[in-house]
CSV table of C-alpha atoms in Angstrom, one decimal:
chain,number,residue,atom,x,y,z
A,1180,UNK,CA,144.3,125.6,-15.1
A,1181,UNK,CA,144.6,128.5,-17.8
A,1182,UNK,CA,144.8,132.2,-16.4
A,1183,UNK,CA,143.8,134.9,-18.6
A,1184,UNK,CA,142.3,138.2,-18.5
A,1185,UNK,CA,139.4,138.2,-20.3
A,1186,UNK,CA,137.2,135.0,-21.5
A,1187,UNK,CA,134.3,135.5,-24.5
A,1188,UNK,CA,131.6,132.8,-23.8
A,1189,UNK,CA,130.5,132.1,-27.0
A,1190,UNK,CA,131.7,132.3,-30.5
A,1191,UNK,CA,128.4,133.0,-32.5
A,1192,UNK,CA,128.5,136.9,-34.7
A,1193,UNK,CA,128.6,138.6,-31.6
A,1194,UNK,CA,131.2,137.0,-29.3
A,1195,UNK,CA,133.3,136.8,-32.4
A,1196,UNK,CA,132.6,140.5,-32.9
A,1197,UNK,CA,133.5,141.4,-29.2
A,1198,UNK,CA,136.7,138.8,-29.8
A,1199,UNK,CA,138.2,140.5,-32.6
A,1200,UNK,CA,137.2,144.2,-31.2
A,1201,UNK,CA,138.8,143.4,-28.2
A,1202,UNK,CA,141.5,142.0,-28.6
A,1203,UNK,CA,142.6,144.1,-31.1
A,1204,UNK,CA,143.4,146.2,-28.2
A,1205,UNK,CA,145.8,143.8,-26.9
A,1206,UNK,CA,143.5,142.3,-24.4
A,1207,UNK,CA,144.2,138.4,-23.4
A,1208,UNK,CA,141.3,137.3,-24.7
A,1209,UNK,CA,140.2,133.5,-24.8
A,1210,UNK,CA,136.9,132.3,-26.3
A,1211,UNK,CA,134.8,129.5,-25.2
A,1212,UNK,CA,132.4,128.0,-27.4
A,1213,UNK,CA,130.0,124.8,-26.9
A,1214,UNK,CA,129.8,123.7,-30.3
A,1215,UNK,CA,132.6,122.2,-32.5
A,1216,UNK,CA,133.0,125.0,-34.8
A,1217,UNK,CA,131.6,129.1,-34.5
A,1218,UNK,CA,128.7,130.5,-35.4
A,1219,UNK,CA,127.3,126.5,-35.6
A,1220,UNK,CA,124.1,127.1,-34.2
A,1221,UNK,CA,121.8,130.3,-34.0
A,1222,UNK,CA,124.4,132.6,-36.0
A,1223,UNK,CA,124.1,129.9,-38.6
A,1224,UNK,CA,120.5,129.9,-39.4
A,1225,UNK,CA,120.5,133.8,-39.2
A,1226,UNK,CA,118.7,134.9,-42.5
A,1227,UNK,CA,121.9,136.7,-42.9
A,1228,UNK,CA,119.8,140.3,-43.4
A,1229,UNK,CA,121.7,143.6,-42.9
A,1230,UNK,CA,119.5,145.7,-41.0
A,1231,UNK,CA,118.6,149.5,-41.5
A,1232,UNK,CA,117.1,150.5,-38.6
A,1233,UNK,CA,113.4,151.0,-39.5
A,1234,UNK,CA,111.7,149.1,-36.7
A,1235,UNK,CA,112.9,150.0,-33.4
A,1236,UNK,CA,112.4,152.6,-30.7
A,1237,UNK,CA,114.5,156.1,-31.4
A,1238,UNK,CA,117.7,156.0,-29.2
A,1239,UNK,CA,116.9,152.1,-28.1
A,1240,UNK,CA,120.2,150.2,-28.0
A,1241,UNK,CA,118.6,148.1,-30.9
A,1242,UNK,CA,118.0,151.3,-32.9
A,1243,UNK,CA,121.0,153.0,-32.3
A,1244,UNK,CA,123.4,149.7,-32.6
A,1245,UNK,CA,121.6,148.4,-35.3
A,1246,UNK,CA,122.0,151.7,-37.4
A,1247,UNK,CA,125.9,152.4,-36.7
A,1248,UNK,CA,126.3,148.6,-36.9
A,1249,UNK,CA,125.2,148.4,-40.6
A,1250,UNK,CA,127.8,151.5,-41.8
A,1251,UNK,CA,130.4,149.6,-39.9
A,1252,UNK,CA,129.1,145.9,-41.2
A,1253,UNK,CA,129.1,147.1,-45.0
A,1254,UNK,CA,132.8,148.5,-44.5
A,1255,UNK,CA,134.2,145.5,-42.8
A,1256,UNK,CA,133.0,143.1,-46.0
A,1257,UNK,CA,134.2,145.3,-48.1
A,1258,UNK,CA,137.6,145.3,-46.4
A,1259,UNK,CA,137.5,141.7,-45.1
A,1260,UNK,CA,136.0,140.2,-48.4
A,1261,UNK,CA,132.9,139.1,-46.8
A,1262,UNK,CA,130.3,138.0,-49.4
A,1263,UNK,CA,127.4,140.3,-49.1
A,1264,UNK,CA,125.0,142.3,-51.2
A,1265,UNK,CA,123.2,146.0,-49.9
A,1266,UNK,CA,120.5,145.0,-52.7
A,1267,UNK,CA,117.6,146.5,-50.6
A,1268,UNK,CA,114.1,145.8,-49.0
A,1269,UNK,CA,110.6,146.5,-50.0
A,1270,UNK,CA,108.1,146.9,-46.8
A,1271,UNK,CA,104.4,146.0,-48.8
A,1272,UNK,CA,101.0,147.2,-47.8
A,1273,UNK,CA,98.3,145.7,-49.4
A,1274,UNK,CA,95.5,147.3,-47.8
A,1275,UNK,CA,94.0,150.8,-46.2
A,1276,UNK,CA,95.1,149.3,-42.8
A,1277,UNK,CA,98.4,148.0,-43.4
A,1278,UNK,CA,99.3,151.6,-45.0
A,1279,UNK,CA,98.4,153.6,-41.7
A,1280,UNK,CA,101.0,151.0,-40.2
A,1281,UNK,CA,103.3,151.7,-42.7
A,1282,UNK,CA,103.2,155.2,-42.3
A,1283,UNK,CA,104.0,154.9,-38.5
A,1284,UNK,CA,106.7,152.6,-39.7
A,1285,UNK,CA,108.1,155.3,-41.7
A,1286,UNK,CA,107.7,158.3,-39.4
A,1287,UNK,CA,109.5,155.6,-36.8
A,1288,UNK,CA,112.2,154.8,-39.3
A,1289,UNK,CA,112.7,159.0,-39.4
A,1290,UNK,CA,112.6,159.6,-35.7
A,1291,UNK,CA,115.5,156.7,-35.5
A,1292,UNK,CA,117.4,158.4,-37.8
A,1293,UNK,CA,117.8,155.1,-39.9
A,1294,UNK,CA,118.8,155.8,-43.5
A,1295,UNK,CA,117.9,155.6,-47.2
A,1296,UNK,CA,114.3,155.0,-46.4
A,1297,UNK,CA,111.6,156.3,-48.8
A,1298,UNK,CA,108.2,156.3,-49.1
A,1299,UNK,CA,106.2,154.2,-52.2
A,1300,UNK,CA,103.0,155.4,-52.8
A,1301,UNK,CA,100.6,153.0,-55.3
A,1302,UNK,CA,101.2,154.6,-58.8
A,1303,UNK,CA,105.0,154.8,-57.7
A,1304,UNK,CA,105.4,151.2,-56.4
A,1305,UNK,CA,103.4,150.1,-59.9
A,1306,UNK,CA,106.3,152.2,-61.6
A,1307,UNK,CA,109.2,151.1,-60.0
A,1308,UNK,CA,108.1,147.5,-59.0
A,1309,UNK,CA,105.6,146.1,-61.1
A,1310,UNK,CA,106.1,142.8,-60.7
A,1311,UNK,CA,104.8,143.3,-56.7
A,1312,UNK,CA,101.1,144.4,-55.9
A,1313,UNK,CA,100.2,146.8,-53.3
A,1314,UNK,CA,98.7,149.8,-52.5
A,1315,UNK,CA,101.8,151.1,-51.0
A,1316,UNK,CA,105.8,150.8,-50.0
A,1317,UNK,CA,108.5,151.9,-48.3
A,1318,UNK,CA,112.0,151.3,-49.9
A,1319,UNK,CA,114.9,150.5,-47.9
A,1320,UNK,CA,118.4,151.3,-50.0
A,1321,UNK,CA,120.3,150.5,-47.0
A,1322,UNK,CA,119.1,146.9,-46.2
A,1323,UNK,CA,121.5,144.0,-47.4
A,1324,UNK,CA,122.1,140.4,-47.4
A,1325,UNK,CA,125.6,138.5,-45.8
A,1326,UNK,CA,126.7,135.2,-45.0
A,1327,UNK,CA,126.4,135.2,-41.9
A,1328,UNK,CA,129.1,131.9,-41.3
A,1329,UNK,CA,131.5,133.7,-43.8
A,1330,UNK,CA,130.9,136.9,-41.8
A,1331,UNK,CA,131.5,135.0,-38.4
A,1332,UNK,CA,134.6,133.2,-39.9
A,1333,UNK,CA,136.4,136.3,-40.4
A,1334,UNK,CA,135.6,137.9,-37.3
A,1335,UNK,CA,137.1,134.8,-34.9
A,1336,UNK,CA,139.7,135.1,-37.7
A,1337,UNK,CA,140.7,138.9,-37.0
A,1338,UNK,CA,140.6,138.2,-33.3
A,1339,UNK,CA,143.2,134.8,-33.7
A,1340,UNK,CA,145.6,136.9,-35.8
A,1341,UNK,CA,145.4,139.6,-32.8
A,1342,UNK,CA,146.5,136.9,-30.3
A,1343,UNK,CA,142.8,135.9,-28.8
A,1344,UNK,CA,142.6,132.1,-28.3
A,1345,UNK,CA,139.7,130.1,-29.5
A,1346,UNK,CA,138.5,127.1,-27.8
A,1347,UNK,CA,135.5,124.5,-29.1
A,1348,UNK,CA,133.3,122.0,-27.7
A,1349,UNK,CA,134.2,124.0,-24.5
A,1350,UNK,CA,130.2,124.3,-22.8
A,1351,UNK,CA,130.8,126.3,-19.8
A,1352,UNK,CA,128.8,124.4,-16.8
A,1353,UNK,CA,129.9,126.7,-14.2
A,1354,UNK,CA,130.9,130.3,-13.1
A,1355,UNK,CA,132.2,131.0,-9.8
A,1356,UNK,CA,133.5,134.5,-8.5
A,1357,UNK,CA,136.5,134.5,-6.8
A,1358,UNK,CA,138.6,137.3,-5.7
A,1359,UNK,CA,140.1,139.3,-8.1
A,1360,UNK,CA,138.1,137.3,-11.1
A,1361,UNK,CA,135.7,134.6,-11.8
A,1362,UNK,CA,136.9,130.8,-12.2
A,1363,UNK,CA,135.1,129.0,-15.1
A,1364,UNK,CA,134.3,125.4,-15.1
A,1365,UNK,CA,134.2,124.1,-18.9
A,1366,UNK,CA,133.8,120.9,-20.6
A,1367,UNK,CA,137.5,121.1,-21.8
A,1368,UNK,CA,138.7,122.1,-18.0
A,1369,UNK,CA,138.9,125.0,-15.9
A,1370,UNK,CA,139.6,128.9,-16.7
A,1371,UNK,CA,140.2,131.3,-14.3
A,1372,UNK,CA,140.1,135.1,-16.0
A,1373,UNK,CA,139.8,138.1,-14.7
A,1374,UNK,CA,137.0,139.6,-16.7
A,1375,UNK,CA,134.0,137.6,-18.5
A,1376,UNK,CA,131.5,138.9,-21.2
A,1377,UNK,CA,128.7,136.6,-21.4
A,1378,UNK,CA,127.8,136.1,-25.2
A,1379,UNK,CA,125.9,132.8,-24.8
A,1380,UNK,CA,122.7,133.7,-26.6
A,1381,UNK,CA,120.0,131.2,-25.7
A,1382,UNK,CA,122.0,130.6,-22.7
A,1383,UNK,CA,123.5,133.8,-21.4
A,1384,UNK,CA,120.6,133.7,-19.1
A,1385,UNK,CA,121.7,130.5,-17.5
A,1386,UNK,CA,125.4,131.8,-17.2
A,1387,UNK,CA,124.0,135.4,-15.8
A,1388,UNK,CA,122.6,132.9,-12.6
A,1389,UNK,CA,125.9,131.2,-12.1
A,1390,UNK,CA,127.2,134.4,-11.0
A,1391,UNK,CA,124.1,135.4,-8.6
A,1392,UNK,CA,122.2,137.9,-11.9
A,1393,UNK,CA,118.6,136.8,-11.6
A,1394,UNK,CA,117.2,139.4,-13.6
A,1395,UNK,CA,117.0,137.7,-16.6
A,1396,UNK,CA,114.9,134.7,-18.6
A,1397,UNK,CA,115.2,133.8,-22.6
A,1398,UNK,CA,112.1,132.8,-23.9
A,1399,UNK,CA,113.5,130.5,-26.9
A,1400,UNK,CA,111.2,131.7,-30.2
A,1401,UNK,CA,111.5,129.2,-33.2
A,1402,UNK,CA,111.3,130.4,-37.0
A,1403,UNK,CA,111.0,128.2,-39.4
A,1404,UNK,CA,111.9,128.5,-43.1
A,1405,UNK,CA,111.1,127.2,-46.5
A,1406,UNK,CA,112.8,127.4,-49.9
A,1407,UNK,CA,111.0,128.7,-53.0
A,1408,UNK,CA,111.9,127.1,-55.9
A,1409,UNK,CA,111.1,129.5,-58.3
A,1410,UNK,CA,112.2,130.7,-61.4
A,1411,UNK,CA,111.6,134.5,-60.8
A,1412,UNK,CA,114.7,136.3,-59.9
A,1413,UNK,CA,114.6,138.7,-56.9
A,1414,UNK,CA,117.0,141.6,-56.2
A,1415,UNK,CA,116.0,142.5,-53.2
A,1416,UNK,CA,114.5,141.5,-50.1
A,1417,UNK,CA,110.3,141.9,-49.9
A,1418,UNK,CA,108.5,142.1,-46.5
A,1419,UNK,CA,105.3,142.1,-45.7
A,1420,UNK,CA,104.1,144.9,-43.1
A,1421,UNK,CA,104.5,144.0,-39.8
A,1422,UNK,CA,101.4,143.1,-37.4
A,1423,UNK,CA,102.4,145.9,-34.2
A,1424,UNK,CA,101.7,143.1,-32.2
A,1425,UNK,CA,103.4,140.6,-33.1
A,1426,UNK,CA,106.7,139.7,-32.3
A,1427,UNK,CA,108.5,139.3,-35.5
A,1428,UNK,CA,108.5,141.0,-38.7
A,1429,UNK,CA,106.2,138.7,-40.8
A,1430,UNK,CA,107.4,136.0,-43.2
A,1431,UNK,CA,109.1,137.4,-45.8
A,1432,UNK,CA,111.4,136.8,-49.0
A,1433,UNK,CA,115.0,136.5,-48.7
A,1434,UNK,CA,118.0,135.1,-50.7
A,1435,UNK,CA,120.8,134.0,-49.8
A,1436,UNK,CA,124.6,134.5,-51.3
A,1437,UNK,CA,123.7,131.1,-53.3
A,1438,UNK,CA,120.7,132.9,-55.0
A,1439,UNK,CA,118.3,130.4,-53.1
A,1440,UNK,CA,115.2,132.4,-52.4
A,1441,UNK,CA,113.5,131.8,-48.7
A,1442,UNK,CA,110.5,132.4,-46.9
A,1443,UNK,CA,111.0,132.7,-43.2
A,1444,UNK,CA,110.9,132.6,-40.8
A,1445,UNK,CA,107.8,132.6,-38.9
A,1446,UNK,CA,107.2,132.8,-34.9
A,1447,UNK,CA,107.0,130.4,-32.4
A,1448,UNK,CA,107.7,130.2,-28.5
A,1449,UNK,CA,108.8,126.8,-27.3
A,1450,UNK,CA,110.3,125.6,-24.4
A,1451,UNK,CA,113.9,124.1,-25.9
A,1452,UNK,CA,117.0,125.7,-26.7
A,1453,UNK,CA,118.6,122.9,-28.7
A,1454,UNK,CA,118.7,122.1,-32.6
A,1455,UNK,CA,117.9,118.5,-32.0
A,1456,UNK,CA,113.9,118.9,-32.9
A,1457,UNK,CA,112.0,117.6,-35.4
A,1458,UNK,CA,111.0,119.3,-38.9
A,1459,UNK,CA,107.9,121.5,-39.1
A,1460,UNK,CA,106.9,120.7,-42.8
A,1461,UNK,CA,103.4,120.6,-41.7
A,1462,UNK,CA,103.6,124.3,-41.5
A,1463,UNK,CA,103.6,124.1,-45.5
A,1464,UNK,CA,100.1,125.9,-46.0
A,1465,UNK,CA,100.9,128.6,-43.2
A,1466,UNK,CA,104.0,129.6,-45.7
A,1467,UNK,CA,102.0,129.8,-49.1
A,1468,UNK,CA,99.7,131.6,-47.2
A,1469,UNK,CA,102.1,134.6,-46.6
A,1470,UNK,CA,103.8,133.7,-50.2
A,1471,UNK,CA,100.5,134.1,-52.2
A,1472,UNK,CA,99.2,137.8,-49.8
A,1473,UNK,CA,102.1,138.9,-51.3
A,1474,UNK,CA,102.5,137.8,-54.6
A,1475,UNK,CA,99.3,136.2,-55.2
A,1476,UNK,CA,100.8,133.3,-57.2
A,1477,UNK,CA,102.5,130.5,-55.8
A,1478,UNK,CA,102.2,127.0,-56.0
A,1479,UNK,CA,102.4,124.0,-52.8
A,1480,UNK,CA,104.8,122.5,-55.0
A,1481,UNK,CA,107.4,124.7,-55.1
A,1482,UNK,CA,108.0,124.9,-51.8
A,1483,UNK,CA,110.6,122.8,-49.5
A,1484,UNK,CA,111.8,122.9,-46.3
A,1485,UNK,CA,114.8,124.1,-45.2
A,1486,UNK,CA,115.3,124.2,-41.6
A,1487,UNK,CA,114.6,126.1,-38.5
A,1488,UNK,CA,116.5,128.6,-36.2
A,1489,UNK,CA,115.8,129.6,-32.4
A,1490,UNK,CA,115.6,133.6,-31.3
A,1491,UNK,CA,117.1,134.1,-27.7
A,1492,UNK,CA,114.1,136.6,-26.7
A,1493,UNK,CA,114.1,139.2,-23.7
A,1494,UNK,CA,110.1,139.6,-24.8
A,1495,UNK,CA,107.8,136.6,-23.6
A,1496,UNK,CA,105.1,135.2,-25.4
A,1497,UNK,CA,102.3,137.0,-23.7
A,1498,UNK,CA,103.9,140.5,-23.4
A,1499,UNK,CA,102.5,143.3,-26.2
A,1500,UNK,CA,105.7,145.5,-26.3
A,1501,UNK,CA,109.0,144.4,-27.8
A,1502,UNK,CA,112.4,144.2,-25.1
A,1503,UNK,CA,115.9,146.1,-26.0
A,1504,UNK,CA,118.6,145.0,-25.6
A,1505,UNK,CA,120.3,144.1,-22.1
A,1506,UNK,CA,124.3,145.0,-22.1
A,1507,UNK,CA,124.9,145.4,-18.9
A,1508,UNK,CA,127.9,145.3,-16.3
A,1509,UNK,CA,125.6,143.6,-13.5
A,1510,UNK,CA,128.5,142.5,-11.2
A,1511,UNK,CA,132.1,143.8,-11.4
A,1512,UNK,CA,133.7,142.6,-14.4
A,1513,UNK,CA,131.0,140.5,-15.6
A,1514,UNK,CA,129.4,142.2,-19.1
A,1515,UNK,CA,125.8,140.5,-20.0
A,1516,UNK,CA,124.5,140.4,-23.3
A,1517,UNK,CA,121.0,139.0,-23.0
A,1518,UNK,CA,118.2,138.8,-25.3
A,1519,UNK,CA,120.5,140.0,-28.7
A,1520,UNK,CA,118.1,138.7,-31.0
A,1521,UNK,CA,117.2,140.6,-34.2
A,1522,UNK,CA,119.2,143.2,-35.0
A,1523,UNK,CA,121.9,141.4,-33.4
A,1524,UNK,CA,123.8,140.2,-36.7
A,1525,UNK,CA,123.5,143.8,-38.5
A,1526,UNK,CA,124.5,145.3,-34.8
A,1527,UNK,CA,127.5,142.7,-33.8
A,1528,UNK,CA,130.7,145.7,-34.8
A,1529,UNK,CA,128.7,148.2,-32.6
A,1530,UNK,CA,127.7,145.9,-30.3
A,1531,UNK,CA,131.6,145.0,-29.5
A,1532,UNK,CA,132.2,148.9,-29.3
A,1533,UNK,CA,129.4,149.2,-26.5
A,1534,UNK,CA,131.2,146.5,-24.4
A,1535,UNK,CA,134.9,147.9,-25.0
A,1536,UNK,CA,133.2,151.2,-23.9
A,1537,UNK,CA,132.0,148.9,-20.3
A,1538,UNK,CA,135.2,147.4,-20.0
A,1539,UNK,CA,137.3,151.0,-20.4
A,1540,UNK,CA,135.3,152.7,-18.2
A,1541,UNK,CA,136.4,150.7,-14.8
């Protein structure tokens, strides 16, 4: 039976974040991850957006992780040769209703303190950005793109070349707390370890009840994407304004470090936490809806599907307000992270600092 002193369940963007943050302070750290390779499932179809901040809650932990998280993301691909691009995002109203949510976006994005936001108003959105319609804008310098398997790649990297120890295909099935530390049941044996830090996205809920933490449920939230094959050439990222009800931030354009431009995703609860389930292509005409409100021209024909991806959401599907994040200490030497959806990929660098921070303090 391996003995260490600290295991990472899960090697998606932000175990590999709190791996390589970690044991760069000379922790023992050992990683645990249930697929054959990180960042294989929910990192992977991550849009790959850098964050700035705009949409949530002054001094949240998504608001305030989010905003130190993209300073510190831009610096480690810069250092790390991480394939990005800060090319900025365009937020779109198209009506007199859309632009008083705008505006609460933007007086939002101030209280949070997020950067490089400005506001667009028609004649100066025609100026600057002819080529997208609208009766108003808010620019967002600070928004980016990344890969986000490149960007997990050299995360799990850093932590190996700090002495952490990855291990795949290693599903953890059970979590028992012993004295002095927590034994580990894994599809590739048993771990005992001293500390844990639960970093199983869609299942950190599941893990948080093996150790008695009943606080918590994921509601699994699916969003589909489609590819636009188009010829037009987009340099940065254009969003619709979001619905202040709605869960997610509207289906929007994004590209990717290919060049491929996507629309995605959408919304959509389900009860499954698995990548095994069937294509949504019939969801064709709900994407050219959103394409043509914001462009106004867009053909059926262009469009392809590429491809789905599953949110591990704190927020149900009947609640109104959006959840924070949970990073929480709940039991001695047992850190949560639950419900790290979106801004989780922009966040992951400050994310890892918050749970050092946990881990210090004891």
């Amino acid at each position: 039976m391996e003995k260490v002193g600290l295991v990472v369940v899960g090697a998606g963007v932000i175990g590999s974040a709190i791996a390589a943050e970690l044991s760069a302070g000379k922790e023992d750290v050992l990683v645990l991850e249930a697929a054959s390779k990180p960042g294989d499932e929910t990192t992977g179809r991550n849009s790959g957006v850098i964050h700035a901040g705009l949409y949530y809650s002054p001094n949240s932990l998504k608001a305030t992780t989010c905003i130190r998280g993209n300073a510190l993301l831009y610096d480690w691909c810069i250092k790390h040769r991480v394939a990005h691009n800060k090319c900025g995002k365009l937020i779109v109203a198209k009506n007199e209703k859309q632009e008083e949510v705008l505006s609460r976006l933007f007086s939002n994005a101030k209280n949070a303190q997020a950067k490089g936001v400005s506001w667009l108003d028609q004649k100066a959105l025609s100026t600057r950005f002819p080529e997208v319609p609208g009766r108003a804008a808010l620019w967002s310098s600070e928004t980016g793109i990344v890969d986000p398997i490149e960007l997990t790649n050299s995360l799990i990297a850093k932590a190996q070349r700090s002495g952490a120890v990855l291990v795949t295909d290693a599903r953890v099935s059970g979590i028992a707390k012993k004295e002095g530390g927590f034994l580990l049941t894994t599809s590739r044996g048993e771990v005992w370890a001293e500390r844990v830090v639960n970093c199983a996205g869609l299942f950190a809920d599941d893990l948080a009840r093996m150790v008695g933490t009943k606080d918590y449920q994921i509601f699994p939230c699916r969003g589909d994407y489609f590819v636009w094959n188009t010829k037009r050439k987009f340099p940065f990222l254009i969003y619709p304004v979001k619905d202040p009800e709605s869960s997610h931030l509207g289906i929007h354009v994004t590209f990717d470090s290919s060049g491929r431009v996507r629309l995605g995703p959408n919304a959509t609860y389900v009860n499954y936490k698995t990548y095994d389930q069937p294509s949504s292509k019939h969801l064709k005409e709900e994407f050219l809806r959103a394409g043509r409100a914001l462009f106004g021209d867009m053909n059926s024909s262009e469009l392809s599907y590429d491809g789905y991806g599953l949110r591990p959401k704190l927020r149900g599907p009947e609640e109104k307000e959006d959840r924070d994040f949970v990073i929480s200490e709940d039991i001695p030497g047992f850190v949560n992270l639950i419900g790290i959806d979106s801004p989780g990929l922009t966040a992951c660098l400050s994310i890892a600092e918050e749970v050092s921070r946990i881990l210090r303090s004891r």
